[in-house]
C-alpha atoms as one frame of an Amber mdcrd trajectory, in Angstrom:
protein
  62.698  49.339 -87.638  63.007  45.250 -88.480  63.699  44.308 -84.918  60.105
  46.654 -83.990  57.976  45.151 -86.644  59.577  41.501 -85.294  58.598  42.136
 -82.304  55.285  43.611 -82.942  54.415  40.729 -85.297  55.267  38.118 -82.527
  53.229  40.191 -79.664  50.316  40.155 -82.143  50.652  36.520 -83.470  50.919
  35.673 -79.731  47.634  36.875 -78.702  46.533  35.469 -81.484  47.065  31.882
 -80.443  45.992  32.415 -76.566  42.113  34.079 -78.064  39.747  31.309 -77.905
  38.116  32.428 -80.657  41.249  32.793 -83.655  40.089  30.528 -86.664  43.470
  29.996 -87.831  42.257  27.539 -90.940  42.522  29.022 -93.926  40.194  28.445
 -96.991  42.084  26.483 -99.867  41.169  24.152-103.325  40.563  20.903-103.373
  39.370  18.452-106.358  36.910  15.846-106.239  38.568  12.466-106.900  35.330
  10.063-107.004  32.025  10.164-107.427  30.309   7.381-106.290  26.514   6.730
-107.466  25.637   3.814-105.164  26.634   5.604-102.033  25.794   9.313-103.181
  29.376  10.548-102.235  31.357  12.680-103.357  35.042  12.268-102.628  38.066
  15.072-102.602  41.403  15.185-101.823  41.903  16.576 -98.562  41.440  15.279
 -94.892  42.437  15.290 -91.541  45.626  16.364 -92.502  44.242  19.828 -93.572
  41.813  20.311 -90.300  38.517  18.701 -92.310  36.252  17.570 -89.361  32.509
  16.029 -89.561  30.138  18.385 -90.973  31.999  20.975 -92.895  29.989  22.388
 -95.333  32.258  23.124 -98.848  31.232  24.352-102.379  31.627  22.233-105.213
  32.005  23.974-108.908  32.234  22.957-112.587  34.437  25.323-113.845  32.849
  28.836-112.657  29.156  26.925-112.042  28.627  26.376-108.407  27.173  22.808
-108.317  26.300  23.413-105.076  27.527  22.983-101.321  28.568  19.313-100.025
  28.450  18.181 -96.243  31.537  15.980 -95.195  30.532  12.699 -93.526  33.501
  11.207 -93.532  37.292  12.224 -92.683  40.437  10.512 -93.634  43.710  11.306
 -92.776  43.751  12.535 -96.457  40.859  12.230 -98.538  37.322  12.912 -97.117
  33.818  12.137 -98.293  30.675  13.846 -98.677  26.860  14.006 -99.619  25.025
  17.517-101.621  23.045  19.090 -99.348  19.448  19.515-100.634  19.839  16.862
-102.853  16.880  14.854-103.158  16.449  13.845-107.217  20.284  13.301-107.440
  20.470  16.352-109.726  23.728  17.826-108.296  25.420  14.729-107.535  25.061
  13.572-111.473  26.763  17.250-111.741  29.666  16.447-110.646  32.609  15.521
-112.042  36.190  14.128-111.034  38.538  16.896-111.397  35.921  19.631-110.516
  37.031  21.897-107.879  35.882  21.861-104.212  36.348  25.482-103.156  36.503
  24.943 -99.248  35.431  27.888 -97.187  35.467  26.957 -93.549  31.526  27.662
 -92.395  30.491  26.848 -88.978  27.425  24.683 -88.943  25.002  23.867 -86.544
């Protein structure tokens, strides 16, 4: 029965990684580690290292509060920085907090 399953995992995991369309990035916590006024950034641990490319759209929360959803415009290799999306007064941005958790849920954005 183990050898099957083995071999039935690895067929499956196989045509996994050959479909074009597999997402294989998983969603995952970050923090945000800065908050920077003057620029209107919000920065969080997590980069290139963990697959964050230009314009991913996360959540930022205070506790259980959704602050509201960030866009990254920049990428490190492990850090990455972003702006609130609808944002305008400043409002969410003076939300946030260092410490508060980025909830990162991989959405595809136009």
């Amino acid at each position: 029965v183990t050898k099957f399953f083995r071999r039935a995992l690895k067929k499956i995991v196989e045509r996994m990684s050959e479909d074009p369309q597999t997402n294989f990035r998983m969603d995952w916590n970050a923090a945000v580690t800065r908050v920077d006024f003057d620029l209107k950034r919000v920065f969080f641990g997590g980069g290139l290292r963990e697959g964050i490319e230009l314009r991913n759209v996360f959540t930022v929360y205070d506790g259980d509060r959704r602050i509201g959803e960030i866009r990254v415009d920049r990428a490190e290799l492990d850090q990455s920085s972003a702006f609130f999306k609808d944002d305008a007064d400043g409002r969410l941005l003076k939300s946030a907090r260092v410490g508060d958790p980025v909830r990162v849920f991989f959405k595809d954005v136009p």
